[in-house]
PDB file of C-alpha atoms in Angstrom:
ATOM      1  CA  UNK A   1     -14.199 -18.827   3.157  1.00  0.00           C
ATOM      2  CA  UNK A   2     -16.373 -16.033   3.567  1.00  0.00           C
ATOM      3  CA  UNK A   3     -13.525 -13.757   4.608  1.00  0.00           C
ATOM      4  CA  UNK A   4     -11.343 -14.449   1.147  1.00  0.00           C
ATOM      5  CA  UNK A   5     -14.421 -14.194  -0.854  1.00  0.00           C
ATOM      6  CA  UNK A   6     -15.449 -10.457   0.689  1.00  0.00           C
ATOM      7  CA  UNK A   7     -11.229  -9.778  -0.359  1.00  0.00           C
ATOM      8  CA  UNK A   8     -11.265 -10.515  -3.791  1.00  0.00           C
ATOM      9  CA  UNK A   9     -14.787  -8.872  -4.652  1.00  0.00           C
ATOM     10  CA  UNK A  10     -12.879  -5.579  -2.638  1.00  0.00           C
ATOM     11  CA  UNK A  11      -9.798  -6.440  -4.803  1.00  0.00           C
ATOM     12  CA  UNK A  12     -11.988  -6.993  -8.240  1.00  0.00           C
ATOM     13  CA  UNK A  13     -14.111  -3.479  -7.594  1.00  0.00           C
ATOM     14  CA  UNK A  14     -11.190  -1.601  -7.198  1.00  0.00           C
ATOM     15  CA  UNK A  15      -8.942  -2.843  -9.851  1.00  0.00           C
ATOM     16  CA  UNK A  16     -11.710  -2.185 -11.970  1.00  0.00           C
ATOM     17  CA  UNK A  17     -11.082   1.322 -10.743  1.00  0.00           C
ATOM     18  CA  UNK A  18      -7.562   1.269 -11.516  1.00  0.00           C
ATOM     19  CA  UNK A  19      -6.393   0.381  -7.994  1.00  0.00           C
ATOM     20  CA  UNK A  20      -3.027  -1.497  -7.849  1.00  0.00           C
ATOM     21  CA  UNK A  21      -3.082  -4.268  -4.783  1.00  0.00           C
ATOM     22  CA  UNK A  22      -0.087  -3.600  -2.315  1.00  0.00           C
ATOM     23  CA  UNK A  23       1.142  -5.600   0.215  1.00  0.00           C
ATOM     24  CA  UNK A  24       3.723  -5.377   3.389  1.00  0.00           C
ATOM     25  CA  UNK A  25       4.986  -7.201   6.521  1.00  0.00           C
ATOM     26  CA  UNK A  26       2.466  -7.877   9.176  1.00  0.00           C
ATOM     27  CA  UNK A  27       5.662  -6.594  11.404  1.00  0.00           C
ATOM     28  CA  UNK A  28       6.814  -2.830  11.469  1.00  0.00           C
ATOM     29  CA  UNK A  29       8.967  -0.201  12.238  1.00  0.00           C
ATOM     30  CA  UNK A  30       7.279   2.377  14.793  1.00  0.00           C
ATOM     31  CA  UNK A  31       8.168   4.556  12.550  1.00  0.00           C
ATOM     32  CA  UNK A  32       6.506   3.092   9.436  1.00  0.00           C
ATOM     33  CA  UNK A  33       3.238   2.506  11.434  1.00  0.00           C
ATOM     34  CA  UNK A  34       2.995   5.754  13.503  1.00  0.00           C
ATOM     35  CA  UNK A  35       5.938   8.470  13.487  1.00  0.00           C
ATOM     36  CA  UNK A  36       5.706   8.991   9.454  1.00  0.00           C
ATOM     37  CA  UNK A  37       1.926   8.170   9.754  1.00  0.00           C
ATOM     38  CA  UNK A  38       1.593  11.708  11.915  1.00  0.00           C
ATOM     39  CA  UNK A  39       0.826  10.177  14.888  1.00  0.00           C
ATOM     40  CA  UNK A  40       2.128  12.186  17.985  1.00  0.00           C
ATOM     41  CA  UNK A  41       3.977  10.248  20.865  1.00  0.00           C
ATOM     42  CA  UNK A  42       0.940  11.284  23.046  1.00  0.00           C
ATOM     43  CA  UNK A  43      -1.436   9.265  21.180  1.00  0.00           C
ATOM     44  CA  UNK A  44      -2.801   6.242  22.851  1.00  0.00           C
ATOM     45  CA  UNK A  45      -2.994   3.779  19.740  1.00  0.00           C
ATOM     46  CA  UNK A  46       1.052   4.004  20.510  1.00  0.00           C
ATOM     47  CA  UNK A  47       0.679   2.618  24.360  1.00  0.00           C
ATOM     48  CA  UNK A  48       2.069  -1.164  25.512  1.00  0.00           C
ATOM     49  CA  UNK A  49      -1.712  -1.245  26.480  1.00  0.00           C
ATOM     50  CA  UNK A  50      -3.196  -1.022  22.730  1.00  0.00           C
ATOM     51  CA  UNK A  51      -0.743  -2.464  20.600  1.00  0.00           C
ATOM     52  CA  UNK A  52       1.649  -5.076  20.854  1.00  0.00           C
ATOM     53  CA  UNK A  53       5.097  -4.767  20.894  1.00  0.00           C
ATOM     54  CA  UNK A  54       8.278  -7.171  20.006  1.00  0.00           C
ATOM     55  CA  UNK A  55      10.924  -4.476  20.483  1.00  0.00           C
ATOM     56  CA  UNK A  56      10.813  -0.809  21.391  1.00  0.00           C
ATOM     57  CA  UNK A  57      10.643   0.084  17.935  1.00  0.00           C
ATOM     58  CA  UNK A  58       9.125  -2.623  16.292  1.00  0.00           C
ATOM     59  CA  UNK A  59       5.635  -3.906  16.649  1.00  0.00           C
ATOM     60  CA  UNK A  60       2.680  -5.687  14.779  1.00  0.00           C
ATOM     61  CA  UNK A  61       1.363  -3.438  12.581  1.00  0.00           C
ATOM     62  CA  UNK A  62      -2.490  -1.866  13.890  1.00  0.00           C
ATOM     63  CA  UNK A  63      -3.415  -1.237  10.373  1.00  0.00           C
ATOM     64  CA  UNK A  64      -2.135  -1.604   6.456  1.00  0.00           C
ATOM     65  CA  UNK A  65      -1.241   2.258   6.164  1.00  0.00           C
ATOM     66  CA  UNK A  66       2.234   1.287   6.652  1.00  0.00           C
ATOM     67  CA  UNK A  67       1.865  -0.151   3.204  1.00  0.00           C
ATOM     68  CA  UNK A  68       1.413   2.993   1.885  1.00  0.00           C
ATOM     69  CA  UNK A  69       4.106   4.943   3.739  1.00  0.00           C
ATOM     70  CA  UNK A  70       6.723   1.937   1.748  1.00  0.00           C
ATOM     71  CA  UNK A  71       4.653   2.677  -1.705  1.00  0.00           C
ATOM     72  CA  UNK A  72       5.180   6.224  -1.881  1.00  0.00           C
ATOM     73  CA  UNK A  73       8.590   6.435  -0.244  1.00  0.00           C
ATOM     74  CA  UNK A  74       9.740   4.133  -3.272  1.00  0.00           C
ATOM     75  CA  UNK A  75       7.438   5.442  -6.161  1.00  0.00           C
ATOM     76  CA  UNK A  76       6.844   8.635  -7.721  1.00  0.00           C
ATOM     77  CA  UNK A  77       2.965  10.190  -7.860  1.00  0.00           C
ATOM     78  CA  UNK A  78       0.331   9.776  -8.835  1.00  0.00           C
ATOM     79  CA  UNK A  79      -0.446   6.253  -7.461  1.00  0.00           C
ATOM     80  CA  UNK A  80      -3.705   4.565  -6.589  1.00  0.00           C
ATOM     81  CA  UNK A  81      -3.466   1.784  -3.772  1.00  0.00           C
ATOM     82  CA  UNK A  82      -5.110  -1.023  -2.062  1.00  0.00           C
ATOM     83  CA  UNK A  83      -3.831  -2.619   0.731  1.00  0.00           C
ATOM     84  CA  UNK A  84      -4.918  -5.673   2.707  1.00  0.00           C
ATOM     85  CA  UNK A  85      -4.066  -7.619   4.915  1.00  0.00           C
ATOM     86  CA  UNK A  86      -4.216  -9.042   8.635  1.00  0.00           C
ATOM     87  CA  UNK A  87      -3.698  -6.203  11.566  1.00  0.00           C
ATOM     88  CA  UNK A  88      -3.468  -6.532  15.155  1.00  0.00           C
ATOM     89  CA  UNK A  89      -4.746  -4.875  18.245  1.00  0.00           C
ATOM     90  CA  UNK A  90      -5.139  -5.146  22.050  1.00  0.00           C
ATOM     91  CA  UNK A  91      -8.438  -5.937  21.920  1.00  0.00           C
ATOM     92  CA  UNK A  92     -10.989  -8.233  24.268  1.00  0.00           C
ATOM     93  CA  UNK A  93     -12.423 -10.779  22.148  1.00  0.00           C
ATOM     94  CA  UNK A  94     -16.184 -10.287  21.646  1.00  0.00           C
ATOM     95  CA  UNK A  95     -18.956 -10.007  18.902  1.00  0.00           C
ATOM     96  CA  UNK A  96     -17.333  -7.159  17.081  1.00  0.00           C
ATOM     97  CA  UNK A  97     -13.615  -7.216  18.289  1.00  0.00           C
ATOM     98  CA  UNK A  98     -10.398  -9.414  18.055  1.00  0.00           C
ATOM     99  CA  UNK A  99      -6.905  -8.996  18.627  1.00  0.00           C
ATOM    100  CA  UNK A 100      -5.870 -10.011  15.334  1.00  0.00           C
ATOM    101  CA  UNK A 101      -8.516  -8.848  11.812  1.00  0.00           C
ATOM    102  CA  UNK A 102      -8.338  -8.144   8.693  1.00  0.00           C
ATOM    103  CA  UNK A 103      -8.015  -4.864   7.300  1.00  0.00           C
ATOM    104  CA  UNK A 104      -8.094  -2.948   3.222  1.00  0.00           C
ATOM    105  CA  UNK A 105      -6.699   0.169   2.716  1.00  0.00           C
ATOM    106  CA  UNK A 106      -6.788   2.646   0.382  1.00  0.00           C
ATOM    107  CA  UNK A 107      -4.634   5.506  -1.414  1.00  0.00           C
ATOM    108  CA  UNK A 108      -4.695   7.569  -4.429  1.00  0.00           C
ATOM    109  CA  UNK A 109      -2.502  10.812  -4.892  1.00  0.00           C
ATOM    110  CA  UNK A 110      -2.566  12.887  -7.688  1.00  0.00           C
ATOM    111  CA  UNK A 111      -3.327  16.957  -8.108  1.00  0.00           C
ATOM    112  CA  UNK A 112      -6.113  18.790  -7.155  1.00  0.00           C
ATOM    113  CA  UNK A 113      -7.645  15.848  -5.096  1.00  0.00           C
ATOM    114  CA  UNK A 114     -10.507  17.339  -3.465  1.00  0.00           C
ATOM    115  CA  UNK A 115     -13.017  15.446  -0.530  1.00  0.00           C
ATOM    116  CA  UNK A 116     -15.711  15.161  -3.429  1.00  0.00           C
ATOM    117  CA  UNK A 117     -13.518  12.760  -5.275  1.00  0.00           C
ATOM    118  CA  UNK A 118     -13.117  10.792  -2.196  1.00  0.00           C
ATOM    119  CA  UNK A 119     -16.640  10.751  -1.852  1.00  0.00           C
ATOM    120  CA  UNK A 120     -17.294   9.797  -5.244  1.00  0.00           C
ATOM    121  CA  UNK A 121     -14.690   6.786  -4.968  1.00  0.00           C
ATOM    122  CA  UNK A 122     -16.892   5.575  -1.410  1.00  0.00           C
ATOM    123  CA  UNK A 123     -20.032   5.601  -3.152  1.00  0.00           C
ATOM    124  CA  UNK A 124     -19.076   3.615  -6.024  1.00  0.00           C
ATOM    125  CA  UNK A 125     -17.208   1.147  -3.854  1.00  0.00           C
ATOM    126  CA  UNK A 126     -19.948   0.369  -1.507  1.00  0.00           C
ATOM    127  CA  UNK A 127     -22.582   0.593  -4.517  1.00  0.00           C
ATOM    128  CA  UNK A 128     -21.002  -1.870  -6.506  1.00  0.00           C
ATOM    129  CA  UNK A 129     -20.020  -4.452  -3.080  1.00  0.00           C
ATOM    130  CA  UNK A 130     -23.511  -3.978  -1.066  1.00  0.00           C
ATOM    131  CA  UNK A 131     -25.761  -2.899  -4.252  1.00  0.00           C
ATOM    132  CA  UNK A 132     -28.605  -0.913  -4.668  1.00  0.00           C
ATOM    133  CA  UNK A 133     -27.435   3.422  -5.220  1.00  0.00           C
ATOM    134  CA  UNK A 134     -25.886   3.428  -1.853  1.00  0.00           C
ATOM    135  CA  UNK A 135     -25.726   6.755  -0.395  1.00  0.00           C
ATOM    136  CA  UNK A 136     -22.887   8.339   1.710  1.00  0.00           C
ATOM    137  CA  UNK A 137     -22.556  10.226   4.821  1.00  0.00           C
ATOM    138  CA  UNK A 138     -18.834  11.577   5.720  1.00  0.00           C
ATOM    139  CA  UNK A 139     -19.035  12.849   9.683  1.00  0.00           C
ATOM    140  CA  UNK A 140     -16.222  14.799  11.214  1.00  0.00           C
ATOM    141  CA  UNK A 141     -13.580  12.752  12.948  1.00  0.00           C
ATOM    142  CA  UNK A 142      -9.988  12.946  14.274  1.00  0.00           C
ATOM    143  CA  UNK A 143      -7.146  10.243  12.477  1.00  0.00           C
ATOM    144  CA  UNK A 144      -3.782  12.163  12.670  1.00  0.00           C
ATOM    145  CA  UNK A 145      -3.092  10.579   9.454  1.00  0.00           C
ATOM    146  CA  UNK A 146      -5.943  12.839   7.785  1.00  0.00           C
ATOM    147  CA  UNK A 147      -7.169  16.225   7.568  1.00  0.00           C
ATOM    148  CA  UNK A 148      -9.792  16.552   7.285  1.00  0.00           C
ATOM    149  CA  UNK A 149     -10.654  13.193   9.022  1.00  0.00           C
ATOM    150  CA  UNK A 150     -14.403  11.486   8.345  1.00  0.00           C
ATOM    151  CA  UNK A 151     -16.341   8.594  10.026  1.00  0.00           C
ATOM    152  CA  UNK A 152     -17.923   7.402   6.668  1.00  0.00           C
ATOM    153  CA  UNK A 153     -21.910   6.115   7.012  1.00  0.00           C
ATOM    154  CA  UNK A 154     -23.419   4.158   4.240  1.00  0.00           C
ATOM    155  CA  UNK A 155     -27.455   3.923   4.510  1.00  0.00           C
ATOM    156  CA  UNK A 156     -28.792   0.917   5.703  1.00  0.00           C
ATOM    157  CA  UNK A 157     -29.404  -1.809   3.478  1.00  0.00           C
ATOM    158  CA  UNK A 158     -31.406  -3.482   5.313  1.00  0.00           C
ATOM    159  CA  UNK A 159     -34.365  -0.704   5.402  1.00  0.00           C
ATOM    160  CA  UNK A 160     -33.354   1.504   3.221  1.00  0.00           C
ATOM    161  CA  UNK A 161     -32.270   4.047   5.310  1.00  0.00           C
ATOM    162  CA  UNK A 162     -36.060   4.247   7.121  1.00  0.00           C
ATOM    163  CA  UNK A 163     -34.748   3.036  10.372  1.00  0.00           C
ATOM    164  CA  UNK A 164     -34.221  -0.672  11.717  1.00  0.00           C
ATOM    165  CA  UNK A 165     -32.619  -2.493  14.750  1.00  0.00           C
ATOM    166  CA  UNK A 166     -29.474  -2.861  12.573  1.00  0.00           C
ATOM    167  CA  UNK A 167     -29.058   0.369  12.102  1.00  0.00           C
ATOM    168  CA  UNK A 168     -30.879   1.771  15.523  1.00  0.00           C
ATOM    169  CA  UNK A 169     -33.194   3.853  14.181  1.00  0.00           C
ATOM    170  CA  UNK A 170     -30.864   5.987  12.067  1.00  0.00           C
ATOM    171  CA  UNK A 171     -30.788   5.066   8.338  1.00  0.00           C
ATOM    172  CA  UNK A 172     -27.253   4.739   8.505  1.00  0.00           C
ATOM    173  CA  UNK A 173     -24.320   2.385   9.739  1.00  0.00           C
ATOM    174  CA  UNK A 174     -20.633   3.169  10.409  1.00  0.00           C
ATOM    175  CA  UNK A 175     -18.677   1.491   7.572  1.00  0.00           C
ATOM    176  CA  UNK A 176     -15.335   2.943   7.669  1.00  0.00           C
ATOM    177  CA  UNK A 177     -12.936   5.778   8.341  1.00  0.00           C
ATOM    178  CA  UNK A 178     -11.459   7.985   5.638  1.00  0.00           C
ATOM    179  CA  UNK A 179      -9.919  11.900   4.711  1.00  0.00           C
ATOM    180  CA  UNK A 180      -7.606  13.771   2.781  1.00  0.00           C
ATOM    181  CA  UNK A 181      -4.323  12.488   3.436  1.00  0.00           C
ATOM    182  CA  UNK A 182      -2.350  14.911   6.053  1.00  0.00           C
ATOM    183  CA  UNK A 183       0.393  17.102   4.376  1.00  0.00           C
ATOM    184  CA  UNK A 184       2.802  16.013   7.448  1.00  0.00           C
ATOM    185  CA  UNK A 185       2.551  12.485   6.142  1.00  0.00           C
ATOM    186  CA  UNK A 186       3.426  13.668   2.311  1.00  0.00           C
ATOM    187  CA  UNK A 187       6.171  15.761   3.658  1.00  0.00           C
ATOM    188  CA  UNK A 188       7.082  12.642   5.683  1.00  0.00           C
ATOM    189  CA  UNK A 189       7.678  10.127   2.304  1.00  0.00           C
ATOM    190  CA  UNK A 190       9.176  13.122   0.176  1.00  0.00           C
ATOM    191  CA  UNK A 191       6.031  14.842  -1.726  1.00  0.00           C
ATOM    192  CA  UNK A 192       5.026  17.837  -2.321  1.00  0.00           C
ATOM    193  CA  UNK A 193       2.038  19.075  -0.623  1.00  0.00           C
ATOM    194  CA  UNK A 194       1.580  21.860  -2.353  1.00  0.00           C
ATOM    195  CA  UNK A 195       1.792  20.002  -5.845  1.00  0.00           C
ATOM    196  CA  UNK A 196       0.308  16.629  -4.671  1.00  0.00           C
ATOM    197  CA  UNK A 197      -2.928  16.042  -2.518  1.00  0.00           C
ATOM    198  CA  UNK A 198      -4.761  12.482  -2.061  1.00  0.00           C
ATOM    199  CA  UNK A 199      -7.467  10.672  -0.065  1.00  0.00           C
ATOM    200  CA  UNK A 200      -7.305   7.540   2.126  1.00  0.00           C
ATOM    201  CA  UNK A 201      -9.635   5.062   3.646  1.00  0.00           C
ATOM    202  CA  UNK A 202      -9.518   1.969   5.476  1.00  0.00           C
ATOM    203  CA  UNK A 203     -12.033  -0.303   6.415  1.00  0.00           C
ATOM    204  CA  UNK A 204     -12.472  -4.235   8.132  1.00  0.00           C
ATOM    205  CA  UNK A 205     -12.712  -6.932   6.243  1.00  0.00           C
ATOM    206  CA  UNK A 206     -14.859  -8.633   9.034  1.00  0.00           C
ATOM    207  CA  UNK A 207     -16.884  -5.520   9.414  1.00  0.00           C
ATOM    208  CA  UNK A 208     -18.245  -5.755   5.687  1.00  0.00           C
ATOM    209  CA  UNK A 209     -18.460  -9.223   5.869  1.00  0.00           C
ATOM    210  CA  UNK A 210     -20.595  -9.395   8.516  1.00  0.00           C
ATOM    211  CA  UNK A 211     -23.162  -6.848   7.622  1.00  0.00           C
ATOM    212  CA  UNK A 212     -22.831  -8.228   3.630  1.00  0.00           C
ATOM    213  CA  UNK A 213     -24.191 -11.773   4.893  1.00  0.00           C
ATOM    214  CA  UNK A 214     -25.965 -10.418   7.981  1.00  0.00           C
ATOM    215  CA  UNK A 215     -23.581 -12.315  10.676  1.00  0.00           C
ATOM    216  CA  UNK A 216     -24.211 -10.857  14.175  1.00  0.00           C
ATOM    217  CA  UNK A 217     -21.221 -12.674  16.034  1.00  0.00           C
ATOM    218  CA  UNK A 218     -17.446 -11.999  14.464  1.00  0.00           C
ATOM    219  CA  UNK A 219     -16.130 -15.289  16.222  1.00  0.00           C
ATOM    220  CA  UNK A 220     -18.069 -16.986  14.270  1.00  0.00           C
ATOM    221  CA  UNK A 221     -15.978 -16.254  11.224  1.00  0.00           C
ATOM    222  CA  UNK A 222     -13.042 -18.097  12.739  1.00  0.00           C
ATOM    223  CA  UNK A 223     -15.112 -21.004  14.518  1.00  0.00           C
ATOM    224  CA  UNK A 224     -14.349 -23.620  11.305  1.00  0.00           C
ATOM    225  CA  UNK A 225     -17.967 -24.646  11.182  1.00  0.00           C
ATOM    226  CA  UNK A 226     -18.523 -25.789   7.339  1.00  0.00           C
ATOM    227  CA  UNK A 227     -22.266 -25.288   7.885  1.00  0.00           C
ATOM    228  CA  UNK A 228     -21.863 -21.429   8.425  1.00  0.00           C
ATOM    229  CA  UNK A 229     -18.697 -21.245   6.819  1.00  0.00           C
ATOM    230  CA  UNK A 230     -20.497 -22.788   3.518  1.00  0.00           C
ATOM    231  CA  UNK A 231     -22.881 -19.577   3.222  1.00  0.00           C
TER     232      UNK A 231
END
Protein backbone atom coordinates (compact mmCIF):
# COMPACT_ATOMS: atom_id res chain seq x y z
CA UNK A 1 0.00 0.00 0.00
CA UNK A 2 1.07 3.28 -0.91
CA UNK A 3 0.63 4.59 2.62
CA UNK A 4 3.17 1.75 4.27
CA UNK A 5 5.52 2.22 1.49
CA UNK A 6 5.78 6.35 2.02
CA UNK A 7 6.39 4.95 6.15
CA UNK A 8 9.20 2.89 5.74
CA UNK A 9 11.15 5.15 3.11
CA UNK A 10 10.38 8.05 6.19
CA UNK A 11 11.54 5.31 8.64
CA UNK A 12 14.74 4.17 6.33
CA UNK A 13 15.88 8.13 5.74
CA UNK A 14 15.85 8.81 9.17
CA UNK A 15 17.43 5.84 10.70
CA UNK A 16 20.01 6.48 8.35
CA UNK A 17 20.22 9.68 10.31
CA UNK A 18 20.39 8.05 13.52
CA UNK A 19 16.68 8.39 14.34
CA UNK A 20 15.31 5.68 16.72
CA UNK A 21 11.43 4.71 15.68
CA UNK A 22 9.04 5.24 18.76
CA UNK A 23 5.77 4.21 19.18
CA UNK A 24 2.62 4.82 21.73
CA UNK A 25 -1.13 4.19 22.27
CA UNK A 26 -3.44 5.67 19.75
CA UNK A 27 -5.40 6.53 23.24
CA UNK A 28 -4.11 9.27 25.76
CA UNK A 29 -4.06 11.01 28.78
CA UNK A 30 -5.09 14.84 28.29
CA UNK A 31 -2.31 15.38 29.89
CA UNK A 32 0.15 13.43 27.72
CA UNK A 33 -1.42 14.97 24.53
CA UNK A 34 -1.95 18.64 25.61
CA UNK A 35 -1.27 19.83 29.37
CA UNK A 36 2.62 18.62 29.26
CA UNK A 37 2.57 19.43 25.46
CA UNK A 38 2.08 23.41 26.58
CA UNK A 39 -1.11 23.68 25.35
CA UNK A 40 -3.29 26.20 27.41
CA UNK A 41 -6.94 25.15 28.43
CA UNK A 42 -8.06 28.03 26.09
CA UNK A 43 -6.84 26.42 23.07
CA UNK A 44 -9.37 25.11 20.69
CA UNK A 45 -7.52 21.81 19.48
CA UNK A 46 -8.71 20.87 23.32
CA UNK A 47 -12.69 21.49 22.53
CA UNK A 48 -15.46 18.34 22.38
CA UNK A 49 -15.82 20.05 18.89
CA UNK A 50 -12.13 19.17 17.51
CA UNK A 51 -11.13 16.18 19.16
CA UNK A 52 -12.76 13.26 20.37
CA UNK A 53 -13.16 12.30 23.67
CA UNK A 54 -13.79 8.78 25.65
CA UNK A 55 -13.51 10.27 29.14
CA UNK A 56 -12.85 13.74 30.48
CA UNK A 57 -9.34 13.07 30.58
CA UNK A 58 -8.72 10.67 28.09
CA UNK A 59 -9.06 11.01 24.39
CA UNK A 60 -7.66 9.80 20.93
CA UNK A 61 -4.58 11.20 20.53
CA UNK A 62 -4.57 14.45 17.62
CA UNK A 63 -1.01 13.80 16.92
CA UNK A 64 2.20 11.37 17.86
CA UNK A 65 3.89 14.13 20.17
CA UNK A 66 2.56 12.28 23.01
CA UNK A 67 5.15 9.75 22.03
CA UNK A 68 7.67 11.96 22.79
CA UNK A 69 6.39 13.40 26.08
CA UNK A 70 6.61 9.12 27.28
CA UNK A 71 10.33 9.01 25.57
CA UNK A 72 11.84 11.69 27.42
CA UNK A 73 9.95 11.33 30.69
CA UNK A 74 11.60 7.72 30.78
CA UNK A 75 15.07 8.40 29.09
CA UNK A 76 17.85 10.60 29.74
CA UNK A 77 19.16 13.23 26.76
CA UNK A 78 20.25 13.41 24.15
CA UNK A 79 17.70 11.35 22.10
CA UNK A 80 16.71 11.49 18.47
CA UNK A 81 13.01 10.30 17.69
CA UNK A 82 10.57 9.29 15.13
CA UNK A 83 7.22 8.70 15.76
CA UNK A 84 4.36 7.39 13.63
CA UNK A 85 1.46 6.41 13.72
CA UNK A 86 -2.46 6.87 13.12
CA UNK A 87 -4.04 10.29 14.77
CA UNK A 88 -7.45 11.46 14.94
CA UNK A 89 -9.40 14.62 14.48
CA UNK A 90 -12.89 16.15 14.11
CA UNK A 91 -12.62 16.63 10.76
CA UNK A 92 -15.29 16.64 7.58
CA UNK A 93 -14.19 14.14 5.22
CA UNK A 94 -13.00 15.68 1.93
CA UNK A 95 -10.01 15.74 -0.58
CA UNK A 96 -7.45 16.75 1.97
CA UNK A 97 -9.10 15.88 5.40
CA UNK A 98 -10.24 12.80 7.51
CA UNK A 99 -11.09 12.13 10.91
CA UNK A 100 -8.67 9.52 11.39
CA UNK A 101 -4.63 9.93 9.31
CA UNK A 102 -1.56 9.12 9.67
CA UNK A 103 0.98 11.14 11.20
CA UNK A 104 5.45 11.02 11.77
CA UNK A 105 6.96 12.89 14.24
CA UNK A 106 10.07 13.98 15.06
CA UNK A 107 12.54 14.82 18.11
CA UNK A 108 16.10 15.27 18.77
CA UNK A 109 17.51 16.97 22.03
CA UNK A 110 20.88 17.53 22.71
CA UNK A 111 23.01 21.00 23.57
CA UNK A 112 23.28 23.93 21.73
CA UNK A 113 20.46 22.91 19.23
CA UNK A 114 19.99 25.88 17.21
CA UNK A 115 16.94 26.46 14.24
CA UNK A 116 19.83 25.95 11.57
CA UNK A 117 20.22 22.39 12.62
CA UNK A 118 16.59 21.92 12.31
CA UNK A 119 16.77 23.30 9.05
CA UNK A 120 19.55 21.30 7.99
CA UNK A 121 17.71 17.98 9.24
CA UNK A 122 14.33 19.28 6.83
CA UNK A 123 16.36 19.69 3.90
CA UNK A 124 18.02 16.47 3.94
CA UNK A 125 14.80 14.68 4.77
CA UNK A 126 12.76 16.02 2.00
CA UNK A 127 15.95 15.87 -0.42
CA UNK A 128 16.53 12.40 0.04
CA UNK A 129 12.26 11.37 0.03
CA UNK A 130 11.13 13.87 -2.95
CA UNK A 131 14.77 14.22 -4.69
CA UNK A 132 16.35 16.72 -6.56
CA UNK A 133 18.42 19.66 -3.82
CA UNK A 134 15.16 20.54 -2.30
CA UNK A 135 15.15 23.87 -0.83
CA UNK A 136 13.48 25.06 2.45
CA UNK A 137 11.37 27.83 3.56
CA UNK A 138 10.57 28.00 7.54
CA UNK A 139 7.53 30.82 7.94
CA UNK A 140 6.52 32.08 11.33
CA UNK A 141 3.75 30.17 13.02
CA UNK A 142 2.11 29.60 16.44
CA UNK A 143 2.24 25.57 17.97
CA UNK A 144 2.35 26.04 21.81
CA UNK A 145 4.53 23.10 21.76
CA UNK A 146 7.35 25.29 19.96
CA UNK A 147 9.09 28.45 20.13
CA UNK A 148 9.85 29.55 17.83
CA UNK A 149 7.06 27.81 15.79
CA UNK A 150 7.52 27.45 11.65
CA UNK A 151 5.12 26.46 8.79
CA UNK A 152 7.90 24.61 6.79
CA UNK A 153 7.65 25.12 2.62
CA UNK A 154 9.59 22.86 0.41
CA UNK A 155 9.83 24.23 -3.40
CA UNK A 156 7.73 22.72 -5.76
CA UNK A 157 8.74 19.73 -7.44
CA UNK A 158 6.69 19.84 -9.88
CA UNK A 159 8.16 23.25 -11.54
CA UNK A 160 10.87 23.79 -9.81
CA UNK A 161 9.85 26.40 -7.77
CA UNK A 162 8.83 28.70 -11.14
CA UNK A 163 5.22 28.61 -10.32
CA UNK A 164 2.44 25.92 -11.23
CA UNK A 165 -1.27 25.12 -10.38
CA UNK A 166 0.10 22.76 -7.68
CA UNK A 167 1.76 25.09 -6.06
CA UNK A 168 -0.50 28.37 -7.11
CA UNK A 169 1.88 30.35 -8.48
CA UNK A 170 4.31 30.39 -5.56
CA UNK A 171 7.31 28.01 -5.94
CA UNK A 172 6.51 26.54 -2.80
CA UNK A 173 4.03 24.05 -0.97
CA UNK A 174 3.21 23.66 2.75
CA UNK A 175 4.82 20.36 3.83
CA UNK A 176 4.83 20.40 7.48
CA UNK A 177 5.02 22.18 10.80
CA UNK A 178 8.14 22.33 12.95
CA UNK A 179 10.33 24.63 15.86
CA UNK A 180 12.49 24.53 18.66
CA UNK A 181 10.91 22.57 21.21
CA UNK A 182 9.24 24.98 24.03
CA UNK A 183 11.24 25.10 27.36
CA UNK A 184 7.68 24.64 29.24
CA UNK A 185 7.48 21.25 27.61
CA UNK A 186 11.29 20.28 28.78
CA UNK A 187 10.52 21.61 32.16
CA UNK A 188 7.30 19.55 31.84
CA UNK A 189 9.26 15.81 31.34
CA UNK A 190 12.17 16.85 33.82
CA UNK A 191 15.04 18.60 31.54
CA UNK A 192 16.92 21.19 31.75
CA UNK A 193 16.32 24.02 29.52
CA UNK A 194 19.07 25.76 30.13
CA UNK A 195 21.45 22.65 29.52
CA UNK A 196 19.24 20.89 26.88
CA UNK A 197 17.53 22.48 23.72
CA UNK A 198 15.95 20.38 20.67
CA UNK A 199 13.80 20.70 17.52
CA UNK A 200 10.54 18.97 16.52
CA UNK A 201 8.50 18.40 13.45
CA UNK A 202 5.59 16.57 12.41
CA UNK A 203 4.19 15.99 9.23
CA UNK A 204 1.12 13.61 7.35
CA UNK A 205 1.78 10.66 6.04
CA UNK A 206 -1.12 11.20 3.48
CA UNK A 207 0.08 14.68 2.82
CA UNK A 208 3.55 13.38 1.38
CA UNK A 209 2.02 10.66 -0.15
CA UNK A 210 -0.13 12.41 -2.12
CA UNK A 211 2.07 15.07 -3.52
CA UNK A 212 5.07 12.10 -3.85
CA UNK A 213 2.70 10.19 -6.44
CA UNK A 214 0.71 13.27 -7.48
CA UNK A 215 -2.83 11.98 -5.95
CA UNK A 216 -5.32 14.91 -5.88
CA UNK A 217 -8.16 13.12 -3.78
CA UNK A 218 -7.01 11.65 -0.07
CA UNK A 219 -10.11 9.20 -0.09
CA UNK A 220 -8.75 7.66 -2.58
CA UNK A 221 -6.00 6.21 -0.44
CA UNK A 222 -8.54 4.27 1.59
CA UNK A 223 -11.02 3.36 -1.40
CA UNK A 224 -9.27 -0.45 -1.79
CA UNK A 225 -9.05 -0.06 -5.52
CA UNK A 226 -5.96 -2.44 -6.57
CA UNK A 227 -5.71 -0.45 -9.82
CA UNK A 228 -4.71 2.84 -7.94
CA UNK A 229 -3.64 1.17 -4.99
CA UNK A 230 -1.01 -0.87 -7.33
CA UNK A 231 0.89 2.53 -8.29
Amino acid sequence: HILKQTIREVYDIFSNMGYEIVEGPEIETTWHNFDALNTPEWHPARDMQDTFYIEDNIILRTHTSPVQVRTMLNNKPPLAIISPGRVYRKDEPDATHSPAFNQIEGLYIDKNVTVGHLKATLERFLTMYFGGARKVLLRPSYFPFVEPGYEVDVDCMFCGGKGCNVCKGTGWIEILGAGLVHPNVLKNVGYNPDEWQGFAFGTGVERIAMLKYGIADMRELYRNDMRFLGL
